Structure formats: C-alpha cells, structure tokens
C-alpha cells in the first residue's frame, strides 16, 4: 500500500471515530430513552416473547401536544391498544372495547420507570457494550437489582436517538423471562390518521375505579426493601386491594373471603408475572406482581390486620 493510500485509509478511520459519538452515561441514557419514546414520530414491527409464546406486533406513534399511539397484534385473535392523550382504548377479540384514563401511559412494554431506576438505591446501572438491532447501531444498558427481590432489565438503545429497540426482563440467573425486539423501525416517520385510529368495535365505558380506602384494614408488616404502599382500594364483596411498588416493580395484594376446605398454597409463574396465594382464618391472601416468587411469599406471609384506631 502506498503512503498516500495508507494515509487516506487512516483518515477515514479517524473520521469514523470522530463521527460516532460516545453514548451517554447510563443514567442520562435512560432519561434520553423516555424522551425518545414520547417525543419522536415512529412506526415499526417487533416480536414479543414470553416462554414459548411469540407474538408479532406493530406500533405507530405520533408526537405532539397530544401524544397519540396505536399498538396492533399481528397474530392470534384481534388485539389492539390505542392511546389518544390520556385516553387508552383496548380491543381484545370480539369483546367490547374498553376505555381507560391513564395519564402518561406508554404502549411499549418492558421499560423500567426511569425515575426509580436511576436513583441507584435498589438498582445499579451499567453500560454493557454495543450491538445492532433492526439495522440500527445500539448500546446496551443493564438495570441490575441489588438484591433477589426484583428482576433486572437489559435495554438496547439506538445510538443517535436513544430509542429502545430491544428490552428484556431477566432473573437472577440472567435468563430472559420476557423480551421484545424490533425487526423493522422507521424513526421519524409520521403515521397517518388511519394508522392511529382504533378499528371498528363496540364502544363501552370501562368500569369505574374501585373506591379508595381511607385507612387500610391490612398491612404488609415485613415488605422487601423499597416496596411501599401506593394505594388501597375496596372492591365489591368485602375485599381489599393494595398496590405496593419500589418505583419499577409492582405487587398487587388481594385480601378476600376464602373458599374454605384448607386449600394448599398456590404458586404460578408466567414469564415475569408471578402469583402466590395463601389461605388462613377464612380469608385468601393473594399477591400478583412482576417480581420473583420470594418477594410475593414474603409479602403475603407478613400480612397483618391493622389495629382499629382508638
């Protein structure tokens, strides 16, 4: 190779290094990720896996003063979710369409709440190299739990925009429990009106919110570190529903009349979702959440009645 050619190749390599900016530090990368999914126009298709189940979905998103998005299932029974501002419309098969009011709802799954993930108290953040997804260069950020009471996340973020092209929830053995990955994505493409509107279906209002309880009748006496009571509701039939969260993971606790007959404890794990149910004293205590089984069992087993105020 001639000296001139050698210098030319070296200059090209230097230009490539300069043009490719270093990805931001993990905390800033997560903040940029949430800005990207809210503030960019895009449309694309991705696959969602949970165990042996694989679903194909297509998403459309239009940014603006009123954020709009639509998520459509491409296999199985009809399924779509449409967001128009804070109004979320869900269509499942032949069932009536349900309307919900969910401020800040995002239709992309498996994304941790950045506000809790970046604090470092219960999760650590780590840069984990680079890769390519759907033709884009990405850098990976790992959200690593500091104990065994919660799951971790792996996030593959597009280099230029920070958009999450892939996400996986992993257990303590680094096994992916649920995962999505884009196979096609057009960042900057503005969807048309027909792409953002819900398909035809019977429209009905969703049931009203469960009435809030002023004072819980039960409490988790020994919750895992970081899990605090967010709200308490009273469904019909004398039951009680509580929501606990560490800001990323969520656990719902249900206290309701038991079926009797000394039923054995019930356990079910489906992807990242776990269920644990225990009966005692004529009541059934059930915990449901995106956490390991040890978390659910600890919370249910430490439930205690709240002493009435004197």
Tab-separated table of C-alpha atoms in Angstrom:
chain	number	residue	atom	x	y	z
A	1	UNK	CA	0.000	0.000	0.000
A	2	UNK	CA	1.385	3.389	-0.985
A	3	UNK	CA	1.997	6.044	1.693
A	4	UNK	CA	-0.789	8.175	0.217
A	5	UNK	CA	-3.293	5.298	0.304
A	6	UNK	CA	-2.251	4.414	3.852
A	7	UNK	CA	-2.817	7.996	4.972
A	8	UNK	CA	-6.221	8.063	3.244
A	9	UNK	CA	-7.399	4.848	4.979
A	10	UNK	CA	-6.168	6.147	8.327
A	11	UNK	CA	-8.029	9.415	7.795
A	12	UNK	CA	-11.241	7.530	7.039
A	13	UNK	CA	-10.858	5.543	10.243
A	14	UNK	CA	-10.220	8.693	12.257
A	15	UNK	CA	-13.281	10.382	10.710
A	16	UNK	CA	-15.466	7.370	11.613
A	17	UNK	CA	-14.293	7.507	15.215
A	18	UNK	CA	-14.959	11.236	15.437
A	19	UNK	CA	-18.391	10.986	13.790
A	20	UNK	CA	-19.579	8.241	16.134
A	21	UNK	CA	-20.129	9.998	19.438
A	22	UNK	CA	-19.744	8.102	22.653
A	23	UNK	CA	-23.089	7.016	24.139
A	24	UNK	CA	-24.197	8.918	27.239
A	25	UNK	CA	-23.659	7.568	30.741
A	26	UNK	CA	-26.357	5.054	31.828
A	27	UNK	CA	-28.469	7.490	33.914
A	28	UNK	CA	-28.581	10.021	31.077
A	29	UNK	CA	-29.220	7.209	28.582
A	30	UNK	CA	-32.400	6.196	30.419
A	31	UNK	CA	-33.641	9.776	30.547
A	32	UNK	CA	-32.971	10.128	26.827
A	33	UNK	CA	-34.810	6.833	26.206
A	34	UNK	CA	-38.020	8.200	27.715
A	35	UNK	CA	-37.667	11.431	25.779
A	36	UNK	CA	-37.320	9.387	22.574
A	37	UNK	CA	-40.433	7.249	23.022
A	38	UNK	CA	-42.517	10.353	23.865
A	39	UNK	CA	-41.099	12.988	21.526
A	40	UNK	CA	-40.310	11.094	18.288
A	41	UNK	CA	-42.576	10.050	15.436
A	42	UNK	CA	-42.070	6.404	14.507
A	43	UNK	CA	-43.661	3.212	13.270
A	44	UNK	CA	-42.353	-0.324	13.247
A	45	UNK	CA	-42.881	-4.002	13.969
A	46	UNK	CA	-41.497	-6.061	16.829
A	47	UNK	CA	-41.723	-9.561	18.279
A	48	UNK	CA	-42.632	-10.162	21.920
A	49	UNK	CA	-41.613	-13.446	23.555
A	50	UNK	CA	-42.678	-14.946	26.874
A	51	UNK	CA	-41.544	-18.520	27.347
A	52	UNK	CA	-42.655	-20.434	24.255
A	53	UNK	CA	-45.244	-17.805	23.281
A	54	UNK	CA	-44.251	-15.447	20.475
A	55	UNK	CA	-46.400	-12.504	19.373
A	56	UNK	CA	-45.842	-10.132	16.472
A	57	UNK	CA	-46.978	-6.525	16.925
A	58	UNK	CA	-46.915	-3.250	15.048
A	59	UNK	CA	-46.736	0.155	16.709
A	60	UNK	CA	-47.470	3.654	15.407
A	61	UNK	CA	-46.577	6.805	17.360
A	62	UNK	CA	-47.156	10.495	16.670
A	63	UNK	CA	-45.615	13.077	18.991
A	64	UNK	CA	-47.118	16.476	19.647
A	65	UNK	CA	-49.104	18.460	22.191
A	66	UNK	CA	-51.441	15.458	22.360
A	67	UNK	CA	-49.400	12.271	22.112
A	68	UNK	CA	-51.051	9.527	20.045
A	69	UNK	CA	-50.121	5.882	19.546
A	70	UNK	CA	-51.564	2.572	18.405
A	71	UNK	CA	-50.326	-0.970	19.114
A	72	UNK	CA	-51.746	-3.768	16.933
A	73	UNK	CA	-51.355	-7.530	17.353
A	74	UNK	CA	-50.476	-9.232	14.069
A	75	UNK	CA	-51.182	-12.836	15.069
A	76	UNK	CA	-53.892	-14.628	17.033
A	77	UNK	CA	-57.207	-13.039	17.977
A	78	UNK	CA	-57.793	-9.376	17.230
A	79	UNK	CA	-55.918	-7.205	19.700
A	80	UNK	CA	-55.095	-3.508	19.690
A	81	UNK	CA	-54.467	-0.662	22.102
A	82	UNK	CA	-54.908	2.974	21.087
A	83	UNK	CA	-53.709	5.986	23.053
A	84	UNK	CA	-55.019	9.496	22.451
A	85	UNK	CA	-53.548	11.782	25.089
A	86	UNK	CA	-54.518	10.258	28.439
A	87	UNK	CA	-57.314	8.103	26.969
A	88	UNK	CA	-56.427	4.462	26.327
A	89	UNK	CA	-58.718	2.233	24.242
A	90	UNK	CA	-58.285	-1.561	24.447
A	91	UNK	CA	-59.792	-4.055	21.992
A	92	UNK	CA	-59.488	-7.801	22.610
A	93	UNK	CA	-61.095	-10.263	20.202
A	94	UNK	CA	-64.874	-9.955	19.987
A	95	UNK	CA	-65.159	-8.430	23.469
A	96	UNK	CA	-66.449	-4.854	23.806
A	97	UNK	CA	-63.911	-2.086	23.574
A	98	UNK	CA	-62.794	-0.744	26.968
A	99	UNK	CA	-61.835	2.852	27.675
A	100	UNK	CA	-59.423	3.879	30.420
A	101	UNK	CA	-57.882	7.123	31.642
A	102	UNK	CA	-54.141	6.522	32.068
A	103	UNK	CA	-52.038	9.706	32.134
A	104	UNK	CA	-48.503	9.042	30.911
A	105	UNK	CA	-49.292	5.538	29.622
A	106	UNK	CA	-46.773	4.106	27.162
A	107	UNK	CA	-47.602	1.281	24.760
A	108	UNK	CA	-44.079	-0.136	24.506
A	109	UNK	CA	-43.666	-2.897	27.128
A	110	UNK	CA	-40.823	-3.856	29.464
A	111	UNK	CA	-39.419	-0.395	30.115
A	112	UNK	CA	-38.490	0.449	33.731
A	113	UNK	CA	-39.555	3.737	35.283
A	114	UNK	CA	-36.521	5.951	34.818
A	115	UNK	CA	-37.195	7.958	38.000
A	116	UNK	CA	-36.667	4.932	40.231
A	117	UNK	CA	-34.070	3.136	38.119
A	118	UNK	CA	-31.553	5.991	38.137
A	119	UNK	CA	-31.535	6.585	41.897
A	120	UNK	CA	-29.166	3.665	42.458
A	121	UNK	CA	-30.767	2.671	45.741
A	122	UNK	CA	-32.309	-0.638	44.679
A	123	UNK	CA	-30.941	-0.932	41.134
A	124	UNK	CA	-27.488	-0.382	39.651
A	125	UNK	CA	-26.924	0.805	36.080
A	126	UNK	CA	-24.159	-0.484	33.818
A	127	UNK	CA	-23.073	0.025	30.224
A	128	UNK	CA	-22.854	-3.377	28.503
A	129	UNK	CA	-21.358	-2.826	25.061
A	130	UNK	CA	-22.748	-2.231	21.585
A	131	UNK	CA	-24.705	-4.232	19.009
A	132	UNK	CA	-27.073	-3.894	16.041
A	133	UNK	CA	-30.871	-4.265	16.166
A	134	UNK	CA	-33.216	-3.840	13.177
A	135	UNK	CA	-30.340	-2.328	11.211
A	136	UNK	CA	-29.537	0.354	13.817
A	137	UNK	CA	-26.420	0.633	15.930
A	138	UNK	CA	-27.320	0.345	19.615
A	139	UNK	CA	-25.655	0.455	23.015
A	140	UNK	CA	-26.877	-1.741	25.847
A	141	UNK	CA	-27.723	-0.541	29.342
A	142	UNK	CA	-28.320	-3.062	32.136
A	143	UNK	CA	-30.587	-2.238	35.078
A	144	UNK	CA	-29.294	-4.625	37.752
A	145	UNK	CA	-31.222	-5.293	41.000
A	146	UNK	CA	-29.180	-5.012	44.160
A	147	UNK	CA	-30.965	-7.974	45.811
A	148	UNK	CA	-33.068	-11.008	44.930
A	149	UNK	CA	-36.444	-9.331	45.453
A	150	UNK	CA	-36.746	-7.819	41.963
A	151	UNK	CA	-35.884	-8.558	38.349
A	152	UNK	CA	-33.354	-6.830	36.130
A	153	UNK	CA	-33.637	-5.227	32.685
A	154	UNK	CA	-31.477	-5.179	29.585
A	155	UNK	CA	-32.103	-2.256	27.242
A	156	UNK	CA	-30.695	-1.854	23.726
A	157	UNK	CA	-30.868	1.877	22.878
A	158	UNK	CA	-30.330	3.374	19.429
A	159	UNK	CA	-27.094	5.365	19.355
A	160	UNK	CA	-28.388	8.595	17.834
A	161	UNK	CA	-31.831	8.951	19.422
A	162	UNK	CA	-31.775	6.681	22.479
A	163	UNK	CA	-34.885	4.822	21.262
A	164	UNK	CA	-35.306	1.358	22.913
A	165	UNK	CA	-35.109	-1.136	20.047
A	166	UNK	CA	-34.994	-4.144	22.361
A	167	UNK	CA	-35.711	-4.861	26.011
A	168	UNK	CA	-35.562	-7.971	28.178
A	169	UNK	CA	-36.503	-8.729	31.776
A	170	UNK	CA	-34.017	-11.164	33.337
A	171	UNK	CA	-33.930	-13.214	36.521
A	172	UNK	CA	-31.046	-13.798	38.930
A	173	UNK	CA	-29.601	-16.409	36.546
A	174	UNK	CA	-29.589	-13.859	33.688
A	175	UNK	CA	-32.347	-15.807	31.947
A	176	UNK	CA	-34.719	-13.691	29.851
A	177	UNK	CA	-38.274	-14.061	31.166
A	178	UNK	CA	-39.916	-11.727	28.664
A	179	UNK	CA	-38.443	-9.811	25.760
A	180	UNK	CA	-39.327	-7.636	22.795
A	181	UNK	CA	-37.193	-6.776	19.787
A	182	UNK	CA	-37.915	-4.583	16.789
A	183	UNK	CA	-37.407	-6.188	13.394
A	184	UNK	CA	-38.331	-3.056	11.408
A	185	UNK	CA	-38.457	0.541	12.607
A	186	UNK	CA	-38.741	3.878	10.824
A	187	UNK	CA	-37.713	6.632	13.243
A	188	UNK	CA	-39.073	9.990	12.132
A	189	UNK	CA	-41.947	8.559	10.076
A	190	UNK	CA	-45.231	10.289	10.969
A	191	UNK	CA	-48.147	7.792	10.947
A	192	UNK	CA	-51.310	8.680	9.073
A	193	UNK	CA	-54.722	9.118	10.694
A	194	UNK	CA	-55.816	5.617	9.675
A	195	UNK	CA	-52.767	4.154	11.418
A	196	UNK	CA	-53.587	5.870	14.729
A	197	UNK	CA	-57.357	5.320	14.912
A	198	UNK	CA	-58.919	2.277	16.573
A	199	UNK	CA	-60.551	-0.263	14.302
A	200	UNK	CA	-64.326	-0.779	14.332
A	201	UNK	CA	-65.812	-2.206	17.517
A	202	UNK	CA	-68.491	-1.755	20.145
A	203	UNK	CA	-67.586	1.133	22.429
A	204	UNK	CA	-68.419	0.900	26.128
A	205	UNK	CA	-67.111	2.783	29.135
A	206	UNK	CA	-64.772	0.925	31.449
A	207	UNK	CA	-65.988	0.179	34.977
A	208	UNK	CA	-65.395	2.999	37.440
A	209	UNK	CA	-62.380	2.940	39.685
A	210	UNK	CA	-62.585	0.906	42.855
A	211	UNK	CA	-63.407	3.172	45.813
A	212	UNK	CA	-60.297	4.171	47.755
A	213	UNK	CA	-59.995	3.193	51.397
A	214	UNK	CA	-59.059	5.938	53.797
A	215	UNK	CA	-57.225	3.517	56.085
A	216	UNK	CA	-56.060	0.023	55.029
A	217	UNK	CA	-57.506	-2.844	57.043
A	218	UNK	CA	-54.371	-4.914	56.424
A	219	UNK	CA	-50.681	-4.140	56.152
A	220	UNK	CA	-47.545	-5.924	54.971
A	221	UNK	CA	-45.521	-5.882	58.172
A	222	UNK	CA	-42.240	-7.003	56.579
A	223	UNK	CA	-42.050	-5.825	52.952
A	224	UNK	CA	-38.822	-6.290	50.982
A	225	UNK	CA	-36.606	-3.182	50.994
A	226	UNK	CA	-38.003	-0.363	48.901
A	227	UNK	CA	-41.567	-1.632	48.492
A	228	UNK	CA	-44.102	0.842	49.850
A	229	UNK	CA	-47.881	1.026	49.769
A	230	UNK	CA	-49.014	3.199	46.868
A	231	UNK	CA	-52.813	2.911	47.196
A	232	UNK	CA	-55.589	0.813	48.714
A	233	UNK	CA	-58.970	0.070	47.155
A	234	UNK	CA	-62.116	-1.736	48.274
A	235	UNK	CA	-63.579	-3.946	45.503
A	236	UNK	CA	-67.124	-5.319	45.994
A	237	UNK	CA	-67.692	-8.216	48.376
A	238	UNK	CA	-65.741	-7.008	51.380
A	239	UNK	CA	-62.371	-7.484	49.697
A	240	UNK	CA	-59.333	-5.234	49.826
A	241	UNK	CA	-56.798	-4.488	47.091
A	242	UNK	CA	-53.411	-2.919	47.819
A	243	UNK	CA	-50.667	-1.849	45.401
A	244	UNK	CA	-47.030	-1.871	46.507
A	245	UNK	CA	-44.119	-0.655	44.383
A	246	UNK	CA	-40.423	0.136	44.520
A	247	UNK	CA	-40.896	2.540	41.619
A	248	UNK	CA	-40.023	-0.092	38.985
A	249	UNK	CA	-41.595	-3.365	40.118
A	250	UNK	CA	-45.238	-3.599	41.255
A	251	UNK	CA	-47.091	-6.035	43.520
A	252	UNK	CA	-50.862	-6.184	43.974
A	253	UNK	CA	-52.169	-7.705	47.213
A	254	UNK	CA	-55.740	-9.027	47.416
A	255	UNK	CA	-57.480	-9.924	50.686
A	256	UNK	CA	-60.850	-11.621	50.159
A	257	UNK	CA	-63.064	-14.342	51.652
A	258	UNK	CA	-61.516	-17.791	51.235
A	259	UNK	CA	-63.018	-20.839	49.590
A	260	UNK	CA	-62.559	-22.955	52.724
A	261	UNK	CA	-61.540	-26.590	52.824
A	262	UNK	CA	-57.936	-25.917	53.797
A	263	UNK	CA	-56.699	-25.280	50.271
A	264	UNK	CA	-52.952	-25.581	49.771
A	265	UNK	CA	-50.852	-22.597	48.827
A	266	UNK	CA	-50.967	-21.857	45.106
A	267	UNK	CA	-47.990	-20.666	43.058
A	268	UNK	CA	-47.834	-19.719	39.398
A	269	UNK	CA	-45.051	-18.173	37.334
A	270	UNK	CA	-45.718	-16.997	33.790
A	271	UNK	CA	-42.818	-15.104	32.333
A	272	UNK	CA	-42.090	-12.197	34.658
A	273	UNK	CA	-45.565	-12.367	36.220
A	274	UNK	CA	-45.855	-14.342	39.444
A	275	UNK	CA	-48.856	-15.297	41.594
A	276	UNK	CA	-48.830	-16.621	45.150
A	277	UNK	CA	-51.983	-17.387	47.156
A	278	UNK	CA	-52.361	-18.464	50.796
A	279	UNK	CA	-55.485	-19.151	52.895
A	280	UNK	CA	-55.783	-18.665	56.646
A	281	UNK	CA	-58.534	-17.730	59.079
A	282	UNK	CA	-61.263	-17.944	56.459
A	283	UNK	CA	-59.505	-15.464	54.157
A	284	UNK	CA	-57.486	-15.793	50.983
A	285	UNK	CA	-54.361	-13.644	50.580
A	286	UNK	CA	-53.018	-13.328	47.027
A	287	UNK	CA	-50.021	-11.444	45.662
A	288	UNK	CA	-49.565	-10.786	41.947
A	289	UNK	CA	-46.574	-8.938	40.549
A	290	UNK	CA	-43.644	-8.651	38.153
A	291	UNK	CA	-41.227	-9.872	40.840
A	292	UNK	CA	-39.607	-13.157	41.935
A	293	UNK	CA	-41.649	-15.620	43.968
A	294	UNK	CA	-39.663	-14.915	47.145
A	295	UNK	CA	-40.983	-11.341	47.096
A	296	UNK	CA	-44.608	-12.440	46.792
A	297	UNK	CA	-44.323	-15.028	49.552
A	298	UNK	CA	-42.605	-12.627	51.946
A	299	UNK	CA	-45.331	-10.023	51.460
A	300	UNK	CA	-48.256	-12.423	51.814
A	301	UNK	CA	-46.776	-14.213	54.815
A	302	UNK	CA	-46.237	-10.924	56.692
A	303	UNK	CA	-49.764	-9.553	56.192
A	304	UNK	CA	-51.297	-8.431	59.484
A	305	UNK	CA	-54.615	-6.778	60.335
A	306	UNK	CA	-54.384	-3.090	61.174
A	307	UNK	CA	-55.469	-2.395	64.736
A	308	UNK	CA	-58.505	-0.075	64.779
A	309	UNK	CA	-57.834	3.472	65.909
A	310	UNK	CA	-58.910	4.264	69.440
